[in-house]
XYZ file of C-alpha atoms in Angstrom:
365
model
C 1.467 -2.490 23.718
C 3.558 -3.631 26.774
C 7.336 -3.282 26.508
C 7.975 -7.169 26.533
C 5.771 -7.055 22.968
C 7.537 -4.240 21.618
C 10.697 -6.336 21.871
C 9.260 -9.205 20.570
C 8.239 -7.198 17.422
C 11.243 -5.301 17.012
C 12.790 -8.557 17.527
C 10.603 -9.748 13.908
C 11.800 -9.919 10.063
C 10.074 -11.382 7.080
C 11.001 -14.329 5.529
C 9.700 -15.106 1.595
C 10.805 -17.776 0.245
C 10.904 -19.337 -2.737
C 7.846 -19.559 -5.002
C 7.981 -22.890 -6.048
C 7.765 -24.051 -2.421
C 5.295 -23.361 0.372
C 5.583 -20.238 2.124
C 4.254 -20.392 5.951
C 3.223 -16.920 7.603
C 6.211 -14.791 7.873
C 8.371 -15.845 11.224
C 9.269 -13.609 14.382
C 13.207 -14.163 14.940
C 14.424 -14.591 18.096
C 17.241 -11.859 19.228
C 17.461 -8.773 21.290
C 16.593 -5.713 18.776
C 16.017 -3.673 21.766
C 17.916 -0.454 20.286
C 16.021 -0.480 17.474
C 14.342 2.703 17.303
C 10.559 3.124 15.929
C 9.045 6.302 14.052
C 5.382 6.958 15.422
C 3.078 7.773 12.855
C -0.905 8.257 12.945
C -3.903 8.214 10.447
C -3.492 9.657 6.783
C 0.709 9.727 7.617
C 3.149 10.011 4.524
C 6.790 9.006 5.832
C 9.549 9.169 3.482
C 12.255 5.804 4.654
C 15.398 4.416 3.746
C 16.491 1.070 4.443
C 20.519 1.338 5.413
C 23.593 -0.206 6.936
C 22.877 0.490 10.832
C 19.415 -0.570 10.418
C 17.825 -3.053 12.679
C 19.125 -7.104 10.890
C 17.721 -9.882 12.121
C 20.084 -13.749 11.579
C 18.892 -13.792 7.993
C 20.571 -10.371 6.802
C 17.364 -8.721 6.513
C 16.842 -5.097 7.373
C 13.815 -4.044 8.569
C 12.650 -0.509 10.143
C 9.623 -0.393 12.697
C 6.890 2.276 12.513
C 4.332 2.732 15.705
C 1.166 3.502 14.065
C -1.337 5.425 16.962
C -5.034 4.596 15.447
C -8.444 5.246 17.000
C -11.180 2.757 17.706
C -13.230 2.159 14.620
C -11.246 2.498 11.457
C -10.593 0.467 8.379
C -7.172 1.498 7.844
C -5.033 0.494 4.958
C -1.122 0.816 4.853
C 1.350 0.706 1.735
C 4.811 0.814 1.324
C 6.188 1.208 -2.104
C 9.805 1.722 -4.000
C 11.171 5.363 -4.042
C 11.250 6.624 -7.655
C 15.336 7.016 -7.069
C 17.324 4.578 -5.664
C 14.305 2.480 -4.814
C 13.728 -0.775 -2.169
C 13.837 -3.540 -3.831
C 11.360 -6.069 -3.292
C 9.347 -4.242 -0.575
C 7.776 -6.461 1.994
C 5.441 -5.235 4.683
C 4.443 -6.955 8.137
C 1.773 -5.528 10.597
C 1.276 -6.776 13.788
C -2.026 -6.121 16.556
C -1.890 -3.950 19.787
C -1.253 -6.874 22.450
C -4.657 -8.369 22.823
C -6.052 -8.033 20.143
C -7.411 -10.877 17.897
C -6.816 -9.465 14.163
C -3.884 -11.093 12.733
C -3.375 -8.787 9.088
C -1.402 -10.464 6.274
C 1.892 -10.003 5.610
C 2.920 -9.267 2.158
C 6.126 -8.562 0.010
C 7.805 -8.824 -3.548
C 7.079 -6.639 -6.350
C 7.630 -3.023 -6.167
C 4.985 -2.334 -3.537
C 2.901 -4.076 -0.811
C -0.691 -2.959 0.891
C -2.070 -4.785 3.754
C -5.555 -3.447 5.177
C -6.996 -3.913 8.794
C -9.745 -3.339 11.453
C -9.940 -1.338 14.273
C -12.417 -1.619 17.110
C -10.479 0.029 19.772
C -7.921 2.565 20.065
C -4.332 1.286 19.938
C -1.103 1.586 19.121
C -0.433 -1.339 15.949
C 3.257 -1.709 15.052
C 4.409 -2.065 11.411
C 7.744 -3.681 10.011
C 9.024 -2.758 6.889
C 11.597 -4.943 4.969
C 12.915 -6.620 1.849
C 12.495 -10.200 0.426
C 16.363 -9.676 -0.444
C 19.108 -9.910 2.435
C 21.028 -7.089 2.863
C 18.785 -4.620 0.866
C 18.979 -1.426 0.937
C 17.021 1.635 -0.832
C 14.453 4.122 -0.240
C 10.958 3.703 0.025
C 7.741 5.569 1.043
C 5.310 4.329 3.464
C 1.596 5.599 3.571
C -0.811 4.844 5.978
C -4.803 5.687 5.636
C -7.349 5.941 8.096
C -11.636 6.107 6.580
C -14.687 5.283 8.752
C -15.126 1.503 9.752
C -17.606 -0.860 7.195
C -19.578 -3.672 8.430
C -18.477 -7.511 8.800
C -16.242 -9.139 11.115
C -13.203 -8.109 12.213
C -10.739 -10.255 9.604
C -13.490 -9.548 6.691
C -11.509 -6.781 5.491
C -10.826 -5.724 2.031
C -7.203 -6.530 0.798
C -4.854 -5.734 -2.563
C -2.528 -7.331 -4.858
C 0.025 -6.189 -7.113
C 2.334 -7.794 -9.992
C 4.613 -9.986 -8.253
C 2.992 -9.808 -4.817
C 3.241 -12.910 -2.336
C 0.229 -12.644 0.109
C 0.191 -14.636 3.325
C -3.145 -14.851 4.734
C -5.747 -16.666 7.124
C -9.149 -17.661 7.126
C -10.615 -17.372 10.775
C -13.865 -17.247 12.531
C -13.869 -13.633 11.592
C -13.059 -13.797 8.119
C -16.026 -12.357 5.630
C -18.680 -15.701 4.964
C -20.237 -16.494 2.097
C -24.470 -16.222 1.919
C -26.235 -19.847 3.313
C -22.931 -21.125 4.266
C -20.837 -21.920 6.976
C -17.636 -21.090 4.544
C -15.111 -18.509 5.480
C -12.851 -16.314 2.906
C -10.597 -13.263 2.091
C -11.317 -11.399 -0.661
C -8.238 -9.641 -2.697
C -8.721 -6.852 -5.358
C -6.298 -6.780 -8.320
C -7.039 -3.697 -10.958
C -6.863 -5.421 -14.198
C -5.534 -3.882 -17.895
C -7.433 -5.811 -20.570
C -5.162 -7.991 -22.281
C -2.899 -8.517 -19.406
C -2.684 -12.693 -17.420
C -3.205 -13.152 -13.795
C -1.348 -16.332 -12.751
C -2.185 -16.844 -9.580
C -1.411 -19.714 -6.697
C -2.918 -20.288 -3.651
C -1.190 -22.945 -1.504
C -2.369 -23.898 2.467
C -1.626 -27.053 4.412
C -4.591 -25.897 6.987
C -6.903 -26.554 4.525
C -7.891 -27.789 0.883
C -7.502 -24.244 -1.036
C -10.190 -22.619 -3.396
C -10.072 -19.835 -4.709
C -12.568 -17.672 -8.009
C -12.336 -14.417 -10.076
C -15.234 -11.889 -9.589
C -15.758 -8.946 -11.560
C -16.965 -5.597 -9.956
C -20.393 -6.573 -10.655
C -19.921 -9.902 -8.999
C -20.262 -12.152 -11.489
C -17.862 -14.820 -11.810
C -15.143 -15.017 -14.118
C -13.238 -18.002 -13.138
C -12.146 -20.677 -10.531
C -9.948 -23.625 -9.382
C -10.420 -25.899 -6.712
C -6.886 -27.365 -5.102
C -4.965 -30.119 -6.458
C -2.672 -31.836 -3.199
C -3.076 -28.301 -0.865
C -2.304 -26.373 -4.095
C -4.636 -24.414 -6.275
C -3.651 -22.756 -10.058
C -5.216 -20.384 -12.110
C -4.858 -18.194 -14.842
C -7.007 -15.713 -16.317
C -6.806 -13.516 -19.369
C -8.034 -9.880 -18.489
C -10.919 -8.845 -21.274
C -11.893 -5.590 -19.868
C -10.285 -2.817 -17.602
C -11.724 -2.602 -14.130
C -11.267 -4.168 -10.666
C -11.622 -7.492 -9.821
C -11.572 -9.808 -7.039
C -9.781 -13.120 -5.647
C -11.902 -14.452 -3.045
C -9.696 -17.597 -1.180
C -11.205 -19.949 0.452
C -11.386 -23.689 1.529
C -13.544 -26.908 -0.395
C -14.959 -27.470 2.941
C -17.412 -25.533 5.317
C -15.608 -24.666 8.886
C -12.146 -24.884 8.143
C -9.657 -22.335 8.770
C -5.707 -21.927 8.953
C -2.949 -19.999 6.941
C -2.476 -19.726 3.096
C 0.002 -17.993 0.618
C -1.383 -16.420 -2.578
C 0.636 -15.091 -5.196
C -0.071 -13.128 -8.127
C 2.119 -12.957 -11.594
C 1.278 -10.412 -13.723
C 2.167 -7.659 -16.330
C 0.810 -4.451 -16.255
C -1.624 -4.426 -13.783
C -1.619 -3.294 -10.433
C -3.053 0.248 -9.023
C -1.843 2.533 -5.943
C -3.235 5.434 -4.210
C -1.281 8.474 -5.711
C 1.047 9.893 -3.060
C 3.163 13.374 -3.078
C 6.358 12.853 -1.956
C 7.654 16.037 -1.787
C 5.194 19.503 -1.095
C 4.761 22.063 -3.466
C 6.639 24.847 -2.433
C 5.454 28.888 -3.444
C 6.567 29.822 -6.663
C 7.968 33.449 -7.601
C 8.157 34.506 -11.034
C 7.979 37.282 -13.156
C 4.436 39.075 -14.021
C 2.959 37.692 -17.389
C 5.371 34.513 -17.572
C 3.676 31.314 -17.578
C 5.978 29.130 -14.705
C 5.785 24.806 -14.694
C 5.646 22.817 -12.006
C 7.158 18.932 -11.679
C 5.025 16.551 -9.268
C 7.171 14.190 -6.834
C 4.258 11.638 -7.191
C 4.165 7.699 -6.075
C 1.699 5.765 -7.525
C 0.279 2.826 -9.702
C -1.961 2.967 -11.884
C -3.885 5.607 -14.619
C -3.315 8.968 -13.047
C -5.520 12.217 -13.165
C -3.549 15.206 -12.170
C -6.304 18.374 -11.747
C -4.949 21.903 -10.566
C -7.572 23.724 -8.351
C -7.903 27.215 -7.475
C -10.064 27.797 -4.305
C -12.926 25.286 -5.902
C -12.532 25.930 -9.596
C -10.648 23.193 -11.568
C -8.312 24.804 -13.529
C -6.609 22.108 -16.146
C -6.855 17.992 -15.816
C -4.224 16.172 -17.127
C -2.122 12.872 -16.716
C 1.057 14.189 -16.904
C 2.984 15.240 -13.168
C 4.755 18.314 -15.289
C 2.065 21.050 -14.843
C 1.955 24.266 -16.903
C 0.457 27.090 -14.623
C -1.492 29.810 -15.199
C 0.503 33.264 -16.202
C 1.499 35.091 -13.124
C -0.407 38.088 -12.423
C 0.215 41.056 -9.818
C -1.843 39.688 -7.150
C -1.053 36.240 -5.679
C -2.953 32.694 -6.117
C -3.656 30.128 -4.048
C -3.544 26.345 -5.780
C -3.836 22.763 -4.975
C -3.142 19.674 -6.902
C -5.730 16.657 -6.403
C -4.095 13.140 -7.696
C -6.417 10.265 -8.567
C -6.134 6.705 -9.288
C -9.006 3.692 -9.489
C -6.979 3.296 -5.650
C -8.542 6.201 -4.596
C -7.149 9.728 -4.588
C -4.861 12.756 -2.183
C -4.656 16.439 -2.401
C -1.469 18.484 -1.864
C -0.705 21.304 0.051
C -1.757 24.680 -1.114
C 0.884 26.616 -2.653
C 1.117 30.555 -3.996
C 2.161 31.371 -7.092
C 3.141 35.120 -6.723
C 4.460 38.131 -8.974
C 8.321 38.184 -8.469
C 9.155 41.330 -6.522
C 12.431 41.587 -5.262
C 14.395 43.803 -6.166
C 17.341 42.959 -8.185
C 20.697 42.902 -7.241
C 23.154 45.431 -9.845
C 26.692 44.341 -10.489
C 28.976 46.752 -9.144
C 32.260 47.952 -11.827
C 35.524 49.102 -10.304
């Protein structure tokens, strides 16, 4: 990325508006953010952020920090920014933008407590990542992931995306966007984990094209759709069974393309890759006592918290407060793996270790 598109990026913000009227794709401000500085980050990156006063504002009075993310050629990589559990973002919104040259154009997405856009590599690069708020002025701490697996087939754009309660997706069907069998028809597919008993309301709205969009479950079969009413299509569905399922957005017509906002209203739905936010640090206690541990985790989601030793699961839980084994005289190595239907992280390994120092006496005059 040249230095003239650095400063057009760091010269970006994010702009949601209002749900009741059309949202175009998220606008690059004009303005000289020059001294903005950038964190550089690479694949499978955990960076702990806080958006403050000092922080790069664009005419709107939004805040936004800028992350270089350095990612080799061939990757589906997917990044997330969520809320920190204390004095949390509000309304996270996150922006991604292509190494100069490049022809992917990611959505943007924001509201809700957390946002995950996903893209396509083919080369190596250097992509560039805003991170800001739907509310002017905001301020709050957030944590921003970023994970790198092996690159799946399809075109560049036909890349699987994620919504969460409250999320506001802007997207684009392209020449490269995943095509449906026999047809000529382009479309994005979005995954949404659904809690049975919980209501997707969703809205798709485009003035590129007439907007479509349907509900798939994870077996493919489809659960519901909408076709547009004057550029606007809305749908609600009732969720009957636990499990993933998937928006695909589209147009009525074969061969058309352009921009569209999607947004999703829901309750209790949503999922996240689980994240530590903190590492486990070695733990010293006394021989025979039985110490706990509490897990700085981020997620969304059902969560499975398993302690390891070496390869041996020790206990599987959902809680993050861990009771560990009783401390014996020779040290032991652990690891905590986190899951989620998002997918799943380890943490560092730790010790846990007989207490040994010697104690200090209080000295009487």
């Amino acid at each position: 990325m040249n230095r003239t598109a650095v400063r057009r990026f760091l010269a970006c913000s994010i702009l949601f508006i209002a749900a009741s009227a059309f949202a175009q794709r998220p606008l690059r401000m004009a303005g000289d953010a020059g001294n903005c500085a950038a964190v550089t980050l690479s694949c499978d990156a955990v960076a702990n952020g806080v958006l403050e006063s000092g922080d790069c504002t664009n005419s709107e009075g939004k805040r936004y920090d800028v992350y270089f993310l350095n990612m080799p050629a061939d990757r589906d990589v997917e990044v997330s920014i969520r809320s920190a559990a204390t004095g949390g973002l509000t309304n996270p919104a996150l922006f991604v933008d292509a190494p100069s040259g490049a022809a992917q154009v990611p959505p943007s997405v924001g509201s809700g407590s957390a946002a995950v856009v996903a893209f396509r590599t083919i080369a190596a690069g250097t992509w560039s990542v805003a991170v800001s708020s739907d509310d002017a002025f905001a301020q709050g701490a957030y944590v921003l992931t970023v994970t790198c697996r092996a690159r799946s087939a399809g075109g560049l754009e036909c890349v699987q995306q994620e919504l969460l309660c409250g999320n506001v997706a802007y997207g684009r069907i392209s020449p490269e966007s995943c095509i449906f069998n026999n047809v000529t028809r382009g479309y994005e597919s979005w995954r949404i984990y659904g809690r049975a008993g919980d209501a997707f309301t969703l809205k798709m709205t485009s003035f590129d094209f007439q907007p479509v969009m349907g509900v798939y479950d994870n077996s493919g079969l489809l659960q519901s759709s909408i076709a547009a009413n004057s550029y606007t299509s809305n749908l609600t569905f009732i969720v009957q069974k636990t499990g993933w399922y998937y928006v695909l957005a589209t147009s009525t017509v074969n061969g058309e393309i352009g921009d569209y906002t999607l947004e999703l209203s829901c309750f209790n739905s949503g999922c996240l890759q689980p994240v530590l936010t903190q590492p486990i640090g070695d733990i010293r206690a006394p021989i025979g006592s039985s110490p706990s541990l509490d897990l700085k985790v981020s997620y969304a989601g059902p969560l499975t918290v398993s302690l390891y030793e070496d390869l041996s699961t020790v206990t599987t839980g959902s809680s993050t407060h861990l009771d560990l084994p009783a401390v014996t005289t020779a040290p032991h190595a652990y690891h905590v793996q986190l899951s989620t239907p998002c997918g799943s992280s380890e943490s560092n390994t730790f010790l846990v270790m007989p207490d040994r120092r010697p104690k200090l006496r209080s000295v009487r005059h």
